[in-house]
Amino acid sequence: MNNFDFKNPTKIIFGKDTIKQLQTEIPENAKVLLLYGGGSIKKNGIYEQVKSALTAIEVIEFGGIPANPEYATLLEALKVIKNENITYLLAVGGGSVIDGTKFLSSAALFDGDTPWDILSKGIRTEKGMPFGTVLTLPATGSEMNSGAVITRAETKEKLGMGGPGLFPQFSILDPQVIKSIPKRQLANGITDAFTHVLEQYMTYPIGALLQDRFAESILQTLIEVAPKIIADPSDYKAASNFMWSCTMALNGLIQKGVPTDWAVHAIGHELTALFGIDHARTLAIIAPSHYQYNFETK
Amino acid sequence: MNNFDFKNPTKIIFGKDTIKQLQTEIPENAKVLLLYGGGSIKKNGIYEQVKSALTAIEVIEFGGIPANPEYATLLEALKVIKNENITYLLAVGGGSVIDGTKFLSSAALFDGDTPWDILSKGIRTEKGMPFGTVLTLPATGSEMNSGAVITRAETKEKLGMGGPGLFPQFSILDPQVIKSIPKRQLANGITDAFTHVLEQYMTYPIGALLQDRFAESILQTLIEVAPKIIADPSDYKAASNFMWSCTMALNGLIQKGVPTDWAVHAIGHELTALFGIDHARTLAIIAPSHYQYNFETK
């Protein structure tokens, strides 16, 4: 087993009807920017739950963060943060909204002139503006890790960022949100989480017996619940196991002490940046050939 | 799956030759009370490693914390903390030293007259004096959780305490410490960790597929490495998997969303309080009958 450090301070609030707990997690005197994506939260009841939990807190909204969160859009949100003296960020969405919020958390306290430097120069974020999340799409694990991937359309770049300042203070995971997710996004989420585990597991043996078993546990659970979720996303048992598996797949735990790969993601990011293919679909395109190549040549 | 909250902010520093990292984890201006047990750390080289990592920091020592940390002994340490204006605690030992340090962390900031009230009245510790640990005996998981069990010989009581203020700030886990642990304590450690998992797993099904698999992963890993550790405690692969399994067995993760029992521990604590039997041995005495009774009657 390799040496490792592990620290993950994010508070997870998991289960039925937990969105209302927002009101005890956000500081009373905070001025909040609520960030969301294409507006599905206004159709599925999540927006209403969030707003009614925040009635005692000053909230400004910024919607329209796209899949593969776009730098240009995020710069607009950054202007709002600065002009409105925002002190706390709340991401209500999937991995794209959460990743975009992480960029804003970092950029809000960034000293330099060009926030893109955080990505292009690999500047680690030691301290960011505090933020929490309400997860609406299990997939990326971003709700319990300190990494983000941001896209810049004008340069066709898709780059990663991170640092200990970018863990969410809290993340609320209510598996009931899954019942209103379209089938394509469910399939993407399952594929993304499954590939996250493969990238940390399909490497070479290092004698980390427990980490290997944990990785296999997540793979087995995803294999078990995936057909049930696709058939009936309101199946709470399947939905709750799917959601927790996605979080555990990329919260740092299973990669500690073992070699990791991430080649499938690295290649996939380029396909998304160049051709706009869904992130998880790029993984499904790349993974089979990648593992076949590795099996045959290593 | 039941609803749950999960937050564990302890930083784990795991691997070979990691004790020297103490110097970057403890604040420079801290006045440290170094707590240890019967003095084995002075024979196995751990004390020397700790001291040489702390040359730049003011350190006072308090040794002699016994197995099943004793309230009367801890009150002596509490006097030192107050008289010497200690600001940081460092536990170098196994679960007993770490549990004793947690009591001191709480008692040092406790407002009342009688620190035993923390235990007898079940007062949760929201904020304690900051502390870190260097683990010398894998077993209890105390290095990555916020609970402690304290014994009071004069009243034959053994009671638990806890709260979010009692997570170690960091814990250093160097599996090389295992090579000098006596066989009886190794067997105790394996038994304690194995029973921790059973208490969170051998209950009733609640549809928490991933938690069940994680529990099984720890049980399987302990079963795999236990004979190797007993045969050769310098086997690093076995030792590192044993150490990480003990931590993961009781850091909160596998109990989230599932029913837990703890009857074996509750009965075992009484046997220790009354007869002074090693903690893990009480578990080994009680567990078979407990599970036989449950199987036959439930």
XYZ file of C-alpha atoms in Angstrom:
596
model
C 0.000 0.000 0.000
C 1.313 3.471 -0.836
C 1.548 6.203 1.796
C -1.365 8.637 1.727
C -3.048 11.613 3.371
C -6.839 11.648 3.663
C -9.040 14.463 4.853
C -12.599 15.130 3.751
C -14.494 17.622 5.939
C -17.722 17.835 3.892
C -20.880 17.210 5.910
C -23.276 14.890 4.092
C -26.981 15.183 4.882
C -28.572 12.153 3.253
C -32.121 10.954 2.934
C -35.785 11.695 2.425
C -36.999 15.281 2.828
C -33.617 16.645 3.861
C -33.578 19.761 1.650
C -35.351 21.693 4.402
C -32.214 21.287 6.541
C -30.650 24.036 4.416
C -31.938 26.533 6.913
C -29.694 25.248 9.699
C -26.577 24.832 7.547
C -26.245 28.298 6.015
C -25.117 31.045 8.420
C -27.995 33.363 9.328
C -26.185 36.525 8.292
C -24.997 35.141 4.954
C -25.806 36.815 1.649
C -26.307 33.842 -0.644
C -25.910 33.388 -4.382
C -28.073 30.433 -5.402
C -26.610 28.839 -8.537
C -28.465 26.445 -10.806
C -28.492 25.083 -14.323
C -31.028 24.934 -17.110
C -34.056 25.393 -14.909
C -35.230 21.808 -14.354
C -35.284 22.560 -10.601
C -38.234 24.872 -11.265
C -40.237 22.016 -12.781
C -39.496 19.181 -10.352
C -40.246 20.925 -7.053
C -36.642 21.217 -5.839
C -36.540 24.996 -6.334
C -39.623 25.406 -4.155
C -38.125 23.261 -1.396
C -34.895 25.269 -1.479
C -36.644 28.643 -1.443
C -38.952 27.731 1.394
C -35.959 26.585 3.469
C -34.226 29.923 2.856
C -37.026 32.366 3.652
C -35.038 33.903 6.525
C -31.894 34.428 4.440
C -31.034 37.008 1.752
C -30.730 35.132 -1.546
C -29.859 36.255 -5.075
C -30.195 33.792 -7.943
C -28.033 32.955 -10.927
C -29.377 30.311 -13.307
C -28.227 29.006 -16.651
C -24.963 27.240 -15.799
C -24.625 24.764 -18.681
C -23.391 21.165 -18.674
C -19.590 21.323 -18.808
C -19.694 24.625 -16.907
C -18.578 27.392 -19.240
C -16.013 29.969 -18.186
C -17.787 32.872 -19.913
C -21.037 32.142 -18.052
C -19.203 31.815 -14.761
C -17.538 35.203 -15.241
C -21.047 36.689 -15.344
C -21.811 35.027 -12.025
C -18.513 36.289 -10.630
C -19.623 39.852 -11.434
C -22.799 39.284 -9.425
C -20.791 37.936 -6.484
C -18.586 41.033 -6.458
C -21.305 43.617 -7.164
C -23.716 42.191 -4.616
C -21.125 41.438 -1.901
C -22.125 37.781 -1.785
C -20.665 35.834 1.170
C -21.949 32.284 0.586
C -22.607 30.166 -2.494
C -25.290 27.508 -2.817
C -25.159 25.108 -5.755
C -28.457 23.418 -6.562
C -27.770 20.995 -9.362
C -25.566 18.215 -10.635
C -21.811 18.058 -11.123
C -21.712 20.920 -13.615
C -23.417 23.395 -11.317
C -21.307 22.227 -8.368
C -18.073 22.400 -10.360
C -19.002 25.862 -11.593
C -19.669 26.886 -7.997
C -16.243 25.596 -6.966
C -14.653 27.762 -9.647
C -16.598 30.750 -8.300
C -15.635 29.897 -4.717
C -11.998 30.081 -5.763
C -12.307 33.019 -8.171
C -14.216 35.127 -5.620
C -11.131 35.194 -3.376
C -8.528 35.083 -6.190
C -5.973 37.899 -6.187
C -4.873 37.852 -9.837
C -6.393 39.626 -12.845
C -7.345 36.546 -14.873
C -9.317 33.834 -13.049
C -8.560 31.393 -15.896
C -5.021 31.266 -14.451
C -6.459 29.117 -11.623
C -6.998 26.433 -14.275
C -4.264 27.076 -16.825
C -1.524 27.556 -14.231
C -2.782 24.830 -11.882
C -3.154 27.149 -8.883
C -4.424 25.156 -5.884
C -7.217 26.739 -3.879
C -6.253 26.761 -0.197
C -9.244 28.902 0.789
C -12.423 29.603 -1.143
C -15.708 31.389 -0.464
C -17.767 28.953 1.643
C -20.418 27.004 -0.238
C -22.892 24.181 0.127
C -24.730 22.018 -2.377
C -28.099 20.412 -2.975
C -27.402 17.526 -5.334
C -29.998 16.960 -8.051
C -28.137 14.441 -10.250
C -25.937 11.665 -8.799
C -22.901 11.122 -11.005
C -19.723 13.105 -10.534
C -19.088 12.896 -6.783
C -18.360 16.629 -6.843
C -20.679 17.030 -3.840
C -18.028 15.443 -1.580
C -14.688 16.260 -3.156
C -12.532 19.296 -3.797
C -12.091 19.050 -7.548
C -13.808 20.723 -10.505
C -13.556 20.686 -14.286
C -14.278 23.885 -16.220
C -14.738 24.381 -19.972
C -13.754 27.388 -22.057
C -15.542 27.338 -25.393
C -13.502 30.065 -27.082
C -10.274 28.051 -26.697
C -11.842 24.569 -26.750
C -10.198 23.820 -23.392
C -11.549 21.665 -20.545
C -9.274 21.808 -17.507
C -9.290 20.653 -13.903
C -8.754 22.568 -10.653
C -8.811 21.771 -6.964
C -7.414 22.273 -3.474
C -8.387 21.819 0.159
C -10.411 25.056 0.107
C -12.907 23.586 -2.350
C -14.717 20.951 -0.290
C -18.404 21.858 0.073
C -19.226 22.775 3.673
C -22.275 20.565 3.334
C -24.086 18.613 0.661
C -27.723 17.578 0.848
C -28.501 14.310 -0.927
C -32.199 13.466 -1.118
C -32.573 10.356 -3.319
C -36.160 11.394 -4.071
C -34.771 13.918 -6.593
C -33.854 10.979 -8.828
C -37.441 10.202 -9.815
C -37.610 13.240 -12.106
C -34.239 12.787 -13.858
C -34.452 11.908 -17.589
C -33.278 8.420 -18.533
C -30.330 9.711 -20.578
C -28.950 11.585 -17.577
C -29.484 8.592 -15.304
C -27.501 6.415 -17.710
C -24.817 9.097 -17.829
C -24.639 9.240 -14.035
C -24.308 5.476 -13.661
C -21.612 5.394 -16.348
C -19.693 8.300 -14.849
C -19.626 6.807 -11.342
C -18.754 3.339 -12.632
C -15.845 4.782 -14.638
C -14.639 6.766 -11.614
C -14.193 3.498 -9.760
C -12.493 1.801 -12.724
C -9.952 4.635 -12.992
C -8.934 4.033 -9.359
C -9.111 0.223 -9.494
C -8.020 -1.031 -12.931
C -4.349 -0.199 -12.484
C -1.789 -2.563 -10.930
C -1.832 -4.444 -7.604
C -0.224 -2.643 -4.672
C -1.489 -4.830 -1.836
C -4.295 -2.481 -0.801
C -6.809 -5.215 -0.042
C -9.432 -3.043 1.630
C -9.392 -0.317 -1.028
C -9.793 -2.971 -3.728
C -12.753 -4.497 -1.890
C -14.364 -1.085 -1.396
C -13.973 -0.384 -5.128
C -15.526 -3.754 -5.953
C -18.357 -2.966 -3.501
C -19.247 0.183 -5.411
C -19.001 -1.545 -8.810
C -21.196 -4.419 -7.600
C -23.760 -2.056 -6.127
C -23.939 0.032 -9.307
C -24.335 -3.141 -11.383
C -27.117 -4.280 -9.047
C -29.101 -1.043 -8.967
C -28.509 0.329 -12.491
C -31.262 -1.667 -14.262
C -33.701 -0.897 -11.424
C -33.008 2.846 -11.596
C -33.463 2.931 -15.362
C -36.684 0.892 -15.082
C -38.121 2.887 -12.173
C -36.256 5.945 -10.867
C -38.808 6.279 -8.045
C -37.530 2.979 -6.527
C -36.129 4.512 -3.322
C -33.966 1.556 -2.368
C -32.266 1.571 -5.749
C -32.102 5.378 -5.863
C -30.523 5.736 -2.423
C -27.875 3.121 -3.164
C -27.174 4.692 -6.558
C -26.770 8.130 -4.984
C -24.484 7.013 -2.155
C -22.421 4.876 -4.555
C -21.816 7.885 -6.813
C -20.602 9.939 -3.855
C -18.346 7.194 -2.488
C -16.926 6.581 -5.969
C -15.128 9.913 -5.987
C -14.806 11.331 -2.487
C -11.147 10.371 -2.258
C -11.522 7.279 -0.100
C -10.965 4.459 -2.582
C -7.998 6.161 -4.266
C -5.991 6.472 -1.050
C -2.907 4.255 -1.007
C -3.387 2.946 -4.546
C -2.227 3.979 -8.042
C -4.869 5.712 -10.156
C -5.124 6.217 -13.893
C -7.638 8.819 -15.167
C -6.580 8.284 -18.793
C -10.180 7.563 -19.801
C -11.277 10.876 -18.315
C -8.360 12.784 -19.839
C -9.155 11.508 -23.327
C -12.883 11.914 -22.758
C -12.515 15.569 -21.723
C -10.943 16.299 -25.110
C -13.864 14.695 -26.930
C -16.286 16.859 -24.956
C -14.244 20.012 -25.525
C -13.950 19.350 -29.271
C -17.306 17.793 -30.112
C -19.650 18.574 -27.202
C -20.378 14.908 -26.448
C -21.897 14.235 -22.985
C -19.079 13.620 -20.484
C -20.244 10.133 -19.500
C -20.734 9.148 -23.135
C -17.120 10.029 -23.890
C -16.130 7.655 -21.075
C -18.285 4.890 -22.537
C -16.668 5.504 -25.936
C -13.094 5.450 -24.639
C -13.105 2.907 -21.797
C -13.475 -0.376 -23.724
C -10.587 0.347 -26.115
C -8.469 1.765 -23.294
C -8.794 -1.362 -21.167
C -8.392 -3.674 -24.171
C -5.154 -1.879 -25.058
C -3.910 -2.094 -21.471
C -4.775 -5.777 -21.159
C -2.975 -6.641 -24.380
C 0.170 -4.583 -23.893
C 0.872 -4.472 -20.145
C -31.738 3.003 3.806
C -32.223 5.258 6.818
C -31.551 8.995 6.636
C -28.158 10.012 8.002
C -25.655 12.831 8.545
C -21.983 12.127 7.999
C -19.057 14.411 8.740
C -15.559 13.316 9.668
C -12.929 16.067 9.474
C -9.943 14.110 10.864
C -6.858 14.224 8.640
C -5.262 10.782 8.287
C -1.543 10.612 7.547
C -0.895 6.981 6.671
C 2.227 5.061 5.792
C 5.901 4.386 6.341
C 7.983 6.929 8.251
C 5.126 9.404 8.666
C 5.650 10.210 12.367
C 8.090 12.964 11.390
C 5.142 14.824 9.785
C 4.108 15.783 13.321
C 6.198 18.902 12.950
C 3.964 20.327 10.216
C 0.656 19.375 11.852
C 1.021 20.954 15.284
C 0.815 24.775 15.366
C 4.238 26.352 15.928
C 3.147 28.383 18.935
C 1.364 25.502 20.662
C 2.243 24.358 24.168
C 1.794 20.610 23.903
C 0.957 17.934 26.463
C 2.253 14.625 25.126
C 0.179 11.781 26.587
C 1.169 8.144 26.566
C 0.555 4.867 28.332
C 2.724 2.350 30.086
C 5.958 3.397 28.457
C 6.270 0.891 25.596
C 6.855 3.840 23.252
C 10.201 4.377 24.993
C 11.306 0.839 24.098
C 10.136 0.565 20.490
C 11.581 3.786 19.057
C 8.279 5.649 18.668
C 9.038 8.072 21.513
C 12.339 9.036 19.860
C 10.620 9.653 16.511
C 7.971 11.820 18.189
C 10.463 13.846 20.187
C 12.746 14.492 17.229
C 9.751 15.720 15.200
C 8.831 18.140 17.995
C 12.206 19.750 18.735
C 10.911 23.199 17.741
C 7.799 22.985 19.955
C 7.348 23.289 23.731
C 6.299 19.875 25.019
C 5.407 18.593 28.489
C 4.876 14.864 29.022
C 2.316 12.840 30.934
C 2.767 9.079 30.878
C 1.032 6.235 32.646
C -2.463 6.313 31.159
C -3.649 2.725 31.741
C -5.697 0.439 29.515
C -9.352 1.383 30.080
C -8.302 4.968 30.776
C -8.896 5.730 34.426
C -10.657 8.878 35.541
C -8.394 9.429 38.584
C -5.264 9.322 36.398
C -6.826 11.669 33.876
C -7.658 14.188 36.591
C -3.915 14.351 37.321
C -3.277 15.117 33.656
C -6.041 17.738 33.744
C -4.181 19.529 36.558
C -1.058 19.650 34.387
C -3.072 21.078 31.473
C -4.443 23.867 33.686
C -1.258 24.595 35.634
C 0.948 24.655 32.559
C -1.484 26.498 30.263
C -1.388 23.700 27.717
C -3.006 24.577 24.343
C -2.665 21.334 22.361
C -2.826 17.639 23.257
C -0.904 14.880 21.511
C -1.886 11.275 22.191
C 0.835 8.736 21.393
C -0.673 5.326 21.990
C -3.600 3.031 21.344
C -7.301 3.491 21.958
C -6.941 3.965 25.699
C -4.479 6.843 25.424
C -6.517 8.418 22.628
C -9.791 8.023 24.545
C -8.161 9.505 27.642
C -6.949 12.422 25.529
C -10.478 12.974 24.221
C -11.738 13.174 27.795
C -9.011 15.725 28.558
C -9.817 17.681 25.388
C -13.387 17.997 26.630
C -12.593 18.488 30.326
C -10.017 21.208 29.593
C -12.777 23.467 28.237
C -15.571 22.172 30.520
C -17.369 24.807 32.562
C -18.757 22.674 35.383
C -17.161 21.634 38.671
C -17.150 17.864 38.124
C -15.730 16.617 34.808
C -17.323 13.182 35.441
C -20.624 14.892 34.583
C -19.508 14.845 30.924
C -19.873 11.052 31.121
C -22.583 10.514 33.718
C -24.886 13.213 32.334
C -24.119 12.462 28.675
C -22.938 15.994 27.881
C -21.916 16.220 24.215
C -18.651 17.990 23.479
C -19.239 20.623 20.803
C -15.742 22.105 21.175
C -12.673 20.589 22.798
C -9.015 21.509 23.139
C -7.413 20.626 19.784
C -5.494 17.360 19.689
C -3.756 14.972 17.357
C -2.728 11.349 17.682
C 0.084 8.989 16.768
C -1.504 5.540 16.736
C 0.618 2.736 18.178
C -1.989 -0.055 18.361
C -4.643 -0.571 15.666
C -7.911 -1.676 17.254
C -10.464 0.818 18.461
C -10.791 3.272 15.564
C -10.595 6.098 18.109
C -7.990 7.775 15.880
C -10.722 8.736 13.387
C -13.894 9.122 15.420
C -15.300 11.402 18.076
C -16.127 8.893 20.784
C -14.344 7.751 23.938
C -14.929 5.326 26.799
C -13.629 6.202 30.265
C -13.410 3.992 33.363
C -13.796 5.046 37.000
C -12.394 2.394 39.294
C -13.869 3.755 42.546
C -17.433 3.343 41.243
C -16.762 0.425 38.868
C -18.239 2.470 36.007
C -17.189 2.433 32.334
C -19.065 5.072 30.342
C -19.020 6.582 26.866
C -18.793 10.204 25.723
C -18.599 12.015 22.396
C -19.509 14.982 20.242
C -18.343 16.798 17.114
C -15.615 18.604 19.080
C -13.772 15.340 19.738
C -12.477 14.365 16.314
C -8.665 14.358 16.293
C -7.317 17.155 14.101
C -4.923 14.612 12.639
C -3.898 11.028 13.220
C -0.619 9.543 12.080
C -0.811 5.839 11.226
C 2.539 4.207 10.489
C 1.947 0.459 10.087
C 5.590 -0.154 10.995
C 4.626 0.356 14.678
C 2.836 -2.999 14.524
C 6.018 -5.066 14.432
C 6.710 -4.407 18.125
C 3.182 -5.062 19.447
C 2.857 -8.171 21.677
C 0.798 -11.019 20.217
C -1.934 -10.706 22.875
C -2.541 -7.071 21.961
C -2.548 -7.869 18.254
C -5.202 -10.528 18.823
C -7.155 -8.033 20.898
C -6.951 -5.426 18.140
C -8.150 -7.797 15.442
C -11.016 -8.962 17.669
C -12.040 -5.433 18.605
C -12.144 -4.215 14.994
C -13.942 -7.344 13.791
C -16.579 -6.902 16.506
C -16.989 -3.217 15.631
C -18.048 -4.259 12.149
C -20.361 -6.994 13.433
C -22.149 -4.516 15.706
C -22.970 -2.355 12.666
C -23.722 -5.224 10.281
C -25.390 -8.107 12.154
C -28.697 -6.341 12.690
C -31.588 -6.399 10.209
C -31.699 -5.606 6.475
C -32.562 -2.022 5.593
C -31.604 -2.047 1.895
C -28.236 -0.348 2.407
C -26.402 -2.428 -0.177
C -23.191 -0.399 -0.259
C -22.806 -0.168 3.518
C -23.313 -3.940 3.801
C -20.649 -4.553 1.158
C -18.231 -2.156 2.849
C -18.780 -3.985 6.157
C -18.160 -7.315 4.432
C -15.020 -5.848 2.838
C -13.567 -5.040 6.256
C -14.538 -8.429 7.716
C -12.995 -10.247 4.735
C -9.804 -8.189 4.926
C -9.422 -8.805 8.672
C -9.994 -12.545 8.131
C -7.365 -12.509 5.375
C -4.658 -10.602 7.241
C -5.216 -11.769 10.841
C -3.193 -15.010 10.621
C -0.409 -13.198 8.772
C -0.178 -10.446 11.389
C -0.057 -12.947 14.243
C 2.589 -15.012 12.414
C 4.721 -12.029 11.387
C 3.775 -8.523 12.575
C 6.563 -7.059 10.429
C 4.682 -8.125 7.249
C 3.992 -4.597 5.964
C 1.269 -5.592 3.513
C -0.676 -7.378 6.237
C 0.061 -4.675 8.810
C -1.057 -1.795 6.593
C -4.315 -3.536 5.678
C -4.921 -4.438 9.326
C -4.338 -0.834 10.418
C -6.560 0.757 7.763
C -9.291 -1.853 8.372
C -9.364 -1.014 12.083
C -9.769 2.688 11.294
C -12.491 2.132 8.698
C -14.325 -0.236 11.054
C -15.265 2.590 13.389
C -14.898 5.974 11.699
C -18.658 6.309 11.240
C -18.842 5.398 7.566
C -20.292 1.877 7.658
C -22.893 2.726 10.299
C -24.478 5.520 8.249
C -27.981 4.691 7.068
C -28.155 1.332 8.843
C -29.335 0.068 12.249
C -26.557 -0.682 14.738
C -26.550 -2.818 17.851
C -23.588 -2.365 20.279
C -25.069 -4.870 22.759
C -21.853 -6.906 22.718
C -19.862 -3.810 23.651
C -22.353 -2.740 26.318
C -22.197 -6.126 28.041
C -18.445 -6.354 27.531
C -17.836 -2.964 29.174
C -19.472 -4.255 32.335
C -17.205 -7.305 32.408
C -14.178 -5.058 32.098
C -15.430 -2.648 34.763
C -16.210 -5.488 37.174
C -13.428 -7.985 36.480
C -10.699 -6.079 34.614
C -10.819 -8.392 31.590
C -9.199 -6.985 28.402
C -11.842 -5.132 26.366
C -11.468 -7.285 23.249
C -11.562 -10.467 25.302
C -14.911 -9.460 26.780
C -16.177 -9.094 23.201
C -14.900 -12.553 22.308
C -16.608 -13.950 25.426
C -19.973 -12.293 24.726
C -20.308 -12.267 20.917
C -20.912 -15.976 20.206
C -23.747 -16.313 22.749
C -25.191 -12.951 21.732
C -25.448 -13.898 18.072
C -26.641 -17.429 18.877
C -29.418 -15.931 21.010
C -30.359 -13.457 18.278
C -30.387 -16.117 15.566
C -32.607 -18.409 17.599
C -35.113 -15.851 18.873
C -35.430 -13.172 16.166
